[in-house]
Short mmCIF file of C-alpha atoms in Angstrom, two decimals:
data_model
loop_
_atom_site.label_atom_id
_atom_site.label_comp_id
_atom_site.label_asym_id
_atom_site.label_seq_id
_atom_site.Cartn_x
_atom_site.Cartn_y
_atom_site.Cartn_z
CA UNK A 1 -75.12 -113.68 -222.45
CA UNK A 2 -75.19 -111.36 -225.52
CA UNK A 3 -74.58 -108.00 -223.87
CA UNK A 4 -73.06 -106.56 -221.02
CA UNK A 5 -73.25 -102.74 -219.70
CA UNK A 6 -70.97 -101.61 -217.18
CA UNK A 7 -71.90 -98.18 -215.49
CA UNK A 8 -69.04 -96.72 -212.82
CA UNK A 9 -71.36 -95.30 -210.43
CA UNK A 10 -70.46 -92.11 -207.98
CA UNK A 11 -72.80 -89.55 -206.66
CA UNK A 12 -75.42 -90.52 -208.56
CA UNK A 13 -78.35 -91.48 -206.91
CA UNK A 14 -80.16 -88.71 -208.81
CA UNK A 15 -79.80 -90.16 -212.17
CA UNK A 16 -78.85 -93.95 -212.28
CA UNK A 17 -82.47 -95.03 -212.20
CA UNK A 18 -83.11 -93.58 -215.01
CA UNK A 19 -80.31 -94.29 -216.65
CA UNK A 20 -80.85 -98.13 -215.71
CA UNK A 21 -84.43 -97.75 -216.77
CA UNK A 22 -83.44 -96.20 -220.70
CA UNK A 23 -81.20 -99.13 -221.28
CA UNK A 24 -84.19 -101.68 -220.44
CA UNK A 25 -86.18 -99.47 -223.12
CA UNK A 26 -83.54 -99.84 -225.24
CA UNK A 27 -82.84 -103.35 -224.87
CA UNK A 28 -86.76 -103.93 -225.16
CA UNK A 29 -86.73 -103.07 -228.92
CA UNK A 30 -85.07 -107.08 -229.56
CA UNK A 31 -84.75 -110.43 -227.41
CA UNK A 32 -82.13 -110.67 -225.95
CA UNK A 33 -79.84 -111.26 -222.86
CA UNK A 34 -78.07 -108.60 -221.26
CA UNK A 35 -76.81 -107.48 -217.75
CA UNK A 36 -76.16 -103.93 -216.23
CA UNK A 37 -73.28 -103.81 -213.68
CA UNK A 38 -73.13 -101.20 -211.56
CA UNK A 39 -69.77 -100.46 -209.83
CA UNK A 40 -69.97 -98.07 -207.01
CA UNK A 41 -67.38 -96.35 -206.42
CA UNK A 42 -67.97 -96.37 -202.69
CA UNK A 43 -70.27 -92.98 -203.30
CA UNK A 44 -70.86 -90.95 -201.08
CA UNK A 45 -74.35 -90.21 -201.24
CA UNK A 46 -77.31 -92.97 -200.76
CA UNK A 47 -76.27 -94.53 -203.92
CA UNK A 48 -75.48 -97.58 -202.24
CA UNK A 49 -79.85 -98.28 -200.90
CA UNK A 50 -80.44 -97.13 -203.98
CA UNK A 51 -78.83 -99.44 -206.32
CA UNK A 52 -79.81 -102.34 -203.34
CA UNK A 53 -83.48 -101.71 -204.09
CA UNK A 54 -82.90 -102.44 -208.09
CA UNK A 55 -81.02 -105.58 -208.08
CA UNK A 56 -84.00 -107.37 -205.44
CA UNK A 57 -86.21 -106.60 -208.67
CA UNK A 58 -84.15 -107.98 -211.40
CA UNK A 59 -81.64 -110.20 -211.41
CA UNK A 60 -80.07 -108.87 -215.02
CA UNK A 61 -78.84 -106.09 -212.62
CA UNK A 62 -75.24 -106.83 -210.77
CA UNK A 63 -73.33 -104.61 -208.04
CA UNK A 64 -69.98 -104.65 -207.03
CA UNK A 65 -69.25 -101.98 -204.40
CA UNK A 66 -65.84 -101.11 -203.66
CA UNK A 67 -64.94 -100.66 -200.15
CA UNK A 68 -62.75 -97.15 -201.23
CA UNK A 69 -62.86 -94.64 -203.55
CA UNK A 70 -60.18 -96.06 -206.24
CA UNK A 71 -61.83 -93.42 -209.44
CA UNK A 72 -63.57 -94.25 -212.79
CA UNK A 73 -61.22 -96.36 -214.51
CA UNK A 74 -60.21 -98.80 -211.85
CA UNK A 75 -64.46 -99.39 -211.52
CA UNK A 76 -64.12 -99.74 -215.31
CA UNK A 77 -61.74 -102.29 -214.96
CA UNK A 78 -63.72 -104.13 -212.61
CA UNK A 79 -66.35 -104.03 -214.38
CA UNK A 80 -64.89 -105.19 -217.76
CA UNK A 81 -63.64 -108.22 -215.41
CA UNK A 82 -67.32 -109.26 -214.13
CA UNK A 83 -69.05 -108.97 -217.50
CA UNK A 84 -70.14 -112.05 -219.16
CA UNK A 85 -71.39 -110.62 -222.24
CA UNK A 86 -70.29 -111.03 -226.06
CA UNK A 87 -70.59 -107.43 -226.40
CA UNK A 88 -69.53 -105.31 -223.35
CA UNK A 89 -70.74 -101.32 -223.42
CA UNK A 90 -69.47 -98.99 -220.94
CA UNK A 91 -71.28 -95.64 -220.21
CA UNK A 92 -71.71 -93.01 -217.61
CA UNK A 93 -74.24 -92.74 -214.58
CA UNK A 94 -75.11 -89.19 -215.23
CA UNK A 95 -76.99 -89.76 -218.64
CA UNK A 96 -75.39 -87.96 -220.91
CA UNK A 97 -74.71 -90.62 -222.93
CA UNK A 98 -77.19 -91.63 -225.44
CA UNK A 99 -77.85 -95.20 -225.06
CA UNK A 100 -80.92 -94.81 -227.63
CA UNK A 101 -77.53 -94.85 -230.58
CA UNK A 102 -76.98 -98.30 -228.64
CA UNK A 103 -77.70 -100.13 -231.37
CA UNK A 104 -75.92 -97.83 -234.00
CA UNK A 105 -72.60 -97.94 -231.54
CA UNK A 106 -72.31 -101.56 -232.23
CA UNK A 107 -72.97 -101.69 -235.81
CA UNK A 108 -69.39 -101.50 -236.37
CA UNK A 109 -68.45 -104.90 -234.01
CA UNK A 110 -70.22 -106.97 -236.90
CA UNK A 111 -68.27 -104.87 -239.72
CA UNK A 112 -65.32 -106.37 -238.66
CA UNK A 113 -64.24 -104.09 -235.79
CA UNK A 114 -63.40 -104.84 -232.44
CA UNK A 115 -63.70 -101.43 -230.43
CA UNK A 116 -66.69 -98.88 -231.30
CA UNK A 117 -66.27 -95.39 -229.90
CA UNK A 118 -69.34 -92.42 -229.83
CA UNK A 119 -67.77 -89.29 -231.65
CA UNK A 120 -69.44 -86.09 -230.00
CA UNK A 121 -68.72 -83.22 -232.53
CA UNK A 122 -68.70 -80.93 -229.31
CA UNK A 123 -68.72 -81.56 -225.75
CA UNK A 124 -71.13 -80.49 -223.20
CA UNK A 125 -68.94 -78.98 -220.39
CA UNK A 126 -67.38 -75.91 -219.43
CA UNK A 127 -64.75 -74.24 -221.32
CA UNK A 128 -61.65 -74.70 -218.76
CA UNK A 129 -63.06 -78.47 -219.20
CA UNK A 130 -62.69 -78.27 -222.30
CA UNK A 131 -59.05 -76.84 -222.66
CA UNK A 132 -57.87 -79.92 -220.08
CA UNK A 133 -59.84 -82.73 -222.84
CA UNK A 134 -57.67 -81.18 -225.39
CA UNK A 135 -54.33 -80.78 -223.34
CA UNK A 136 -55.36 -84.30 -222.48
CA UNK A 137 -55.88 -85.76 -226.33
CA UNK A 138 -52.44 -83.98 -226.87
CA UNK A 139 -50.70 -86.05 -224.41
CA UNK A 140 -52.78 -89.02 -225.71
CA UNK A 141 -51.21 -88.44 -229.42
CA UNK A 142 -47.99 -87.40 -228.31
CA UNK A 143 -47.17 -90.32 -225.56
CA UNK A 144 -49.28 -93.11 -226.14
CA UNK A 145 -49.71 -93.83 -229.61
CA UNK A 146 -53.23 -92.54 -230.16
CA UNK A 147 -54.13 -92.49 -233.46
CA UNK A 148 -55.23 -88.47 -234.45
CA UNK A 149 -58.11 -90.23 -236.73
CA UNK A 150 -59.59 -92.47 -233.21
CA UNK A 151 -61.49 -89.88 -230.87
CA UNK A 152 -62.41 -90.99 -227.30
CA UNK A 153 -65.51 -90.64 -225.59
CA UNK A 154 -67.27 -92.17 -222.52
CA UNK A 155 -69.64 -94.51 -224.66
CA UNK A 156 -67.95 -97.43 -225.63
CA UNK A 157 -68.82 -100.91 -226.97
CA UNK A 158 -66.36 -103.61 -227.17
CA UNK A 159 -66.21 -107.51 -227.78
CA UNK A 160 -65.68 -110.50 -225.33
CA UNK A 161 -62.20 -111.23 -226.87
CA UNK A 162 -61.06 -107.75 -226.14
CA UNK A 163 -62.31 -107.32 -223.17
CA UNK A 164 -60.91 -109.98 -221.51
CA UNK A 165 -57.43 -108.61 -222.55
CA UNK A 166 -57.75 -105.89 -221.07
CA UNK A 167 -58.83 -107.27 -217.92
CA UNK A 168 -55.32 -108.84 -217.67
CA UNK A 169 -54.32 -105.59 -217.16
CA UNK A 170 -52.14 -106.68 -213.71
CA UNK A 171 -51.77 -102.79 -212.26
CA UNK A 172 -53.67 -100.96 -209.89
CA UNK A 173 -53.58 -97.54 -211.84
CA UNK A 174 -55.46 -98.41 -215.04
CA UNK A 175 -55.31 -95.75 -217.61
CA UNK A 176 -58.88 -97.07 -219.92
CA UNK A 177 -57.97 -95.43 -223.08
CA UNK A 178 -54.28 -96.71 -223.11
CA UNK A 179 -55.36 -100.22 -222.38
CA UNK A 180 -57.67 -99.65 -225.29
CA UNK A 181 -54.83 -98.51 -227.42
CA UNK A 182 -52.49 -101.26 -226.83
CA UNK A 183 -54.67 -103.94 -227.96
CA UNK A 184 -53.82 -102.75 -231.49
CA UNK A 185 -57.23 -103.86 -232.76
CA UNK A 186 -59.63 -102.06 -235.96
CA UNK A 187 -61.46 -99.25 -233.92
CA UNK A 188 -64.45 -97.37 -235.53
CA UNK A 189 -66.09 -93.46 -233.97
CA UNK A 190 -70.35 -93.57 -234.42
CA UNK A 191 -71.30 -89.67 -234.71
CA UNK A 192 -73.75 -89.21 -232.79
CA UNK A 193 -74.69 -86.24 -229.90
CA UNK A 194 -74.01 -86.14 -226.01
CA UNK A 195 -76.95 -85.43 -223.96
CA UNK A 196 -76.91 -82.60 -220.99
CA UNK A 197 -76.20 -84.17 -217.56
CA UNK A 198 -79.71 -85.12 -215.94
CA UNK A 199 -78.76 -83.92 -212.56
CA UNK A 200 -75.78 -82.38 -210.49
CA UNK A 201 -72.09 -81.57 -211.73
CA UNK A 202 -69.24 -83.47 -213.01
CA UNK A 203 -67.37 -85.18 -210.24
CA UNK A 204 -63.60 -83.93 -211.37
CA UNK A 205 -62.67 -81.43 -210.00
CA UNK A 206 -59.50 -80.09 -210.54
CA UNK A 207 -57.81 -82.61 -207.72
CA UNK A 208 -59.19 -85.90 -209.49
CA UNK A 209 -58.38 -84.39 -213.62
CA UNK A 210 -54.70 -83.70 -212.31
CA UNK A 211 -54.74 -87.77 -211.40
CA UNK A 212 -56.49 -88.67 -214.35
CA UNK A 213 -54.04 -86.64 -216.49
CA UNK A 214 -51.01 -88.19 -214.20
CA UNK A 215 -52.43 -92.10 -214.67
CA UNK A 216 -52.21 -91.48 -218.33
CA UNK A 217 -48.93 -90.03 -218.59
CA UNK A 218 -47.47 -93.13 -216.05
CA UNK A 219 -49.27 -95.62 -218.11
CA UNK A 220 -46.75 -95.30 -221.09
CA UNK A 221 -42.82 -94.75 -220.34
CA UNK A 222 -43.56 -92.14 -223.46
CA UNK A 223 -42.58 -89.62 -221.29
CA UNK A 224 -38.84 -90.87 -220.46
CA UNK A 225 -38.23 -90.88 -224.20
CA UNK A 226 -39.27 -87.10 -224.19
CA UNK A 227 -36.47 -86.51 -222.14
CA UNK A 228 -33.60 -88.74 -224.28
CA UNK A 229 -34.92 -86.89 -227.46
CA UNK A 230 -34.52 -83.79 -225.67
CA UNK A 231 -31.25 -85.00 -224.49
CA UNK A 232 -29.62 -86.04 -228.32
CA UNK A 233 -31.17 -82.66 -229.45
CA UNK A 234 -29.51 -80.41 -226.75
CA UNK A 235 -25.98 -82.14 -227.38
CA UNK A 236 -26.03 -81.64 -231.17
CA UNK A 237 -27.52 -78.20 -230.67
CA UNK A 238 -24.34 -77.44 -228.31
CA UNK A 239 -22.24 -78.95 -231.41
CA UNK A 240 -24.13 -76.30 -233.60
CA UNK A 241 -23.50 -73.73 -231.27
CA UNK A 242 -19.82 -74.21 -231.00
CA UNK A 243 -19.90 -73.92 -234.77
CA UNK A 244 -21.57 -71.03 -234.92
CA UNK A 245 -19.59 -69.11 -232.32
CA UNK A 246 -16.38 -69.89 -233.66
CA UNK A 247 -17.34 -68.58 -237.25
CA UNK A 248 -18.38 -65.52 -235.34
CA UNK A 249 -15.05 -65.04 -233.58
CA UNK A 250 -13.68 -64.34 -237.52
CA UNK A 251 -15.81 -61.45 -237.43
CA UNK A 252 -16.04 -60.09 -233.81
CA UNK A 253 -14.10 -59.91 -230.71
CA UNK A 254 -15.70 -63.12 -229.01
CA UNK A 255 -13.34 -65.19 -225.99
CA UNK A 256 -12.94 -68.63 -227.84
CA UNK A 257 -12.92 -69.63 -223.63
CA UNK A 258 -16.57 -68.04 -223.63
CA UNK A 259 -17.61 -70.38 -226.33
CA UNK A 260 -16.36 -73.43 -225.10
CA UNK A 261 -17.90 -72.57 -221.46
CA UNK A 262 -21.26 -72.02 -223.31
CA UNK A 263 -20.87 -74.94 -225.71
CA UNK A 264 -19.79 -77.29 -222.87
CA UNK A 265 -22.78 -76.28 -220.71
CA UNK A 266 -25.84 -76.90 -223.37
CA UNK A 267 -23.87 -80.38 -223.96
CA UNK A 268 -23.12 -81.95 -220.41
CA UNK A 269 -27.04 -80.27 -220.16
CA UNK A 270 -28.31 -82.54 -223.27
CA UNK A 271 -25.86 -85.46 -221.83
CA UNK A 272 -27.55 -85.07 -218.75
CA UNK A 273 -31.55 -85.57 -219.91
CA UNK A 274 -29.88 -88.24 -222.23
CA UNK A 275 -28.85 -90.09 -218.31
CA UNK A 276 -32.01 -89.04 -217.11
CA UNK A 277 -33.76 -90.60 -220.00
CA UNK A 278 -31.99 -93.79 -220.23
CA UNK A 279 -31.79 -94.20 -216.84
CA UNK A 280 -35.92 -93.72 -216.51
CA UNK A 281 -36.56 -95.85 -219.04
CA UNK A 282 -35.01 -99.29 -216.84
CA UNK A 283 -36.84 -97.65 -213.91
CA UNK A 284 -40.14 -97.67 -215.81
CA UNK A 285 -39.92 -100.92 -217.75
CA UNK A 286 -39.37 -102.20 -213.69
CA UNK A 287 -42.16 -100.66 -212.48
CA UNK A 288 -44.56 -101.38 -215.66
CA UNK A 289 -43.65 -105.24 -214.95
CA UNK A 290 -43.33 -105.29 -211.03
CA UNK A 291 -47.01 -102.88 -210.30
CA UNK A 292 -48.74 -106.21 -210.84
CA UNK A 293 -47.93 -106.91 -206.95
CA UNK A 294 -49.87 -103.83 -205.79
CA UNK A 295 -53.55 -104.78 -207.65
CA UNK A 296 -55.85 -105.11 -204.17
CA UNK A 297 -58.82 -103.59 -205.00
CA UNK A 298 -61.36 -103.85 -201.96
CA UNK A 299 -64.93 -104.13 -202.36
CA UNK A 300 -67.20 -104.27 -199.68
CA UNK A 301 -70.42 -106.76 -200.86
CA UNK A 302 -71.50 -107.56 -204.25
CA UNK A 303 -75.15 -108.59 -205.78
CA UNK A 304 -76.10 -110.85 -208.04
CA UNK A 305 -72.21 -112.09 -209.50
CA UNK A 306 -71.83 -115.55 -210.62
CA UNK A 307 -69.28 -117.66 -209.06
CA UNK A 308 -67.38 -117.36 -212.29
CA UNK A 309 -67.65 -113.48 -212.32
CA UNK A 310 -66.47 -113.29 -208.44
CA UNK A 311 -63.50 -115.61 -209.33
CA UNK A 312 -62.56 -113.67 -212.56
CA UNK A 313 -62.77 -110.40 -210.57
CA UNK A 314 -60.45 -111.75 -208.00
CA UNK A 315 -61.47 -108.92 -205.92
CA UNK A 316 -60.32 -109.05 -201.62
CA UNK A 317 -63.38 -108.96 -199.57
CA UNK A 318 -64.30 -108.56 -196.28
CA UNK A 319 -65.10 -112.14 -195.74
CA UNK A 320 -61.78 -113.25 -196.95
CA UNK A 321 -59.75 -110.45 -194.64
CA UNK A 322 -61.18 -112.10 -191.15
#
């Protein structure tokens, strides 16, 4: 198989058969093999008869759909599992990405680069939308390594090899762009411009961004390290402070009692975020290693899977719950 594309599907009924039907244009242009897997993300519109009616058609099209709502990246992840291509490609259901740049988003794979990214110079979407993508790329830079020079995007193309390491991933809250991150592999951004949504609204609301934003700060102990930073700072700042004070008490009529109370406080305060922090970081290097124990992700019925693809996907199904 040369190419996989996996599509998290949700509310879309509206616009995946077009979407479907622009990568078959696409993929028209050169001979080749390639499957679409759609991942629905038990929508709840008609999604599900829709997406039933394409895969009777053509078998290049697989379904997997989950039995719960479990949100984009944990259909991602799926996904990434039951591809079989040497290139995988994952894009939205709502067309706004352009899938005619397919074959300029991949140049970079045979340039020597494992993970291409589309670049938007702007974003279609509201302004409070975009204020959260920016609060977002902060926390990206600031707690999981991201690179300032690597921007993210919903368009990506990746190969086999890398794929399949991030399908190890063993958790059930997968945070895409950190696993994408962690693989420490050459990554390359194709400029190119995001289409307007073909039909309806974005699905996150303000609910699902908050547990985006949450799954990426939990996928990286980055944040427990805020707080021992924060921690050494405060106690050498109360060091400062004591230093300070008592140069001032040469000058002015200041309790040496008062500084010490003040000085004492800021320290057993940084001594305490230092506990915290230390502390938090054993509880998260636990939980990173021990969350492998809570990956059951449900599906309901699939189409079209391989045997290999069902038993890399290791999903529970109803079958195997009676």
């Amino acid at each position: 198989m040369d190419y996989s594309f996996v599509i998290p599907c949700y509310n879309s009924s509206q616009t995946i058969l077009s979407v479907v039907n622009d990568i078959h244009t696409v993929m028209s242009e050169k001979k080749t093999e390639y499957e679409i897997i759609l991942v629905n993300d038990c929508s709840p519109d008609n999604l599900k008869d829709v997406i039933k009616d394409l895969v009777y058609n053509d078998h290049r099209i697989k379904v997997i759909n989950l039995k719960r709502n479990q949100g984009k990246h944990v259909a991602l992840l799926v996904g990434y599992r039951a591809s079989e291509g040497d290139i995988v490609t994952i894009l939205d259901d709502d067309g706004q990405c352009p899938i005619t740049r397919f074959w300029d988003l991949i140049k970079p794979l045979a340039e020597g680069y494992d993970v291409s990214i589309a670049k938007y110079p702007k974003k279609k979407q509201s302004f409070l939308k975009n204020i959260g993508s920016k609060i977002s790329i902060l926390m990206q830079l600031m707690l999981l390594g991201r690179s300032k020079k690597i921007k993210f995007s919903n368009f990506i193309a990746m190969k086999k090899d890398a794929v399949e390491e991030i399908s190890e991933y063993p958790g059930h809250r997968p945070f895409i762009n950190k696993l994408i991150i962690d693989l420490h592999r050459p990554i390359a951004n194709v400029d190119m411009e995001e289409l307007p949504r073909m039909a309806g609204r974005s699905n996150y609301n303000l609910k699902k961004s908050w547990e985006l934003f949450a799954d990426g700060v939990m996928s990286s102990i980055g944040i427990i390290r805020v707080f021992q930073i924060l921690g050494v700072f405060l106690m050498l700042m109360s060091v400062l402070c004591f230093i300070v004070l008592l140069i001032l008490t040469k000058f002015y009529k200041i309790s040496l009692l008062i500084i010490s109370i003040i000085s004492l406080m800021i320290f057993f305060g940084g001594m305490n975020f230092l506990a915290l922090g230390i502390v938090g970081e054993y509880a998260g290097r636990a939980y990173l290693q021990t969350r492998s124990n809570q990956n059951k992700i449900k599906i309901s019925d699939t189409y079209n899977l391989s045997p290999q693809a069902m038993r890399r996907i290791g999903l529970v199904t109803d079958d195997s719950e009676r």
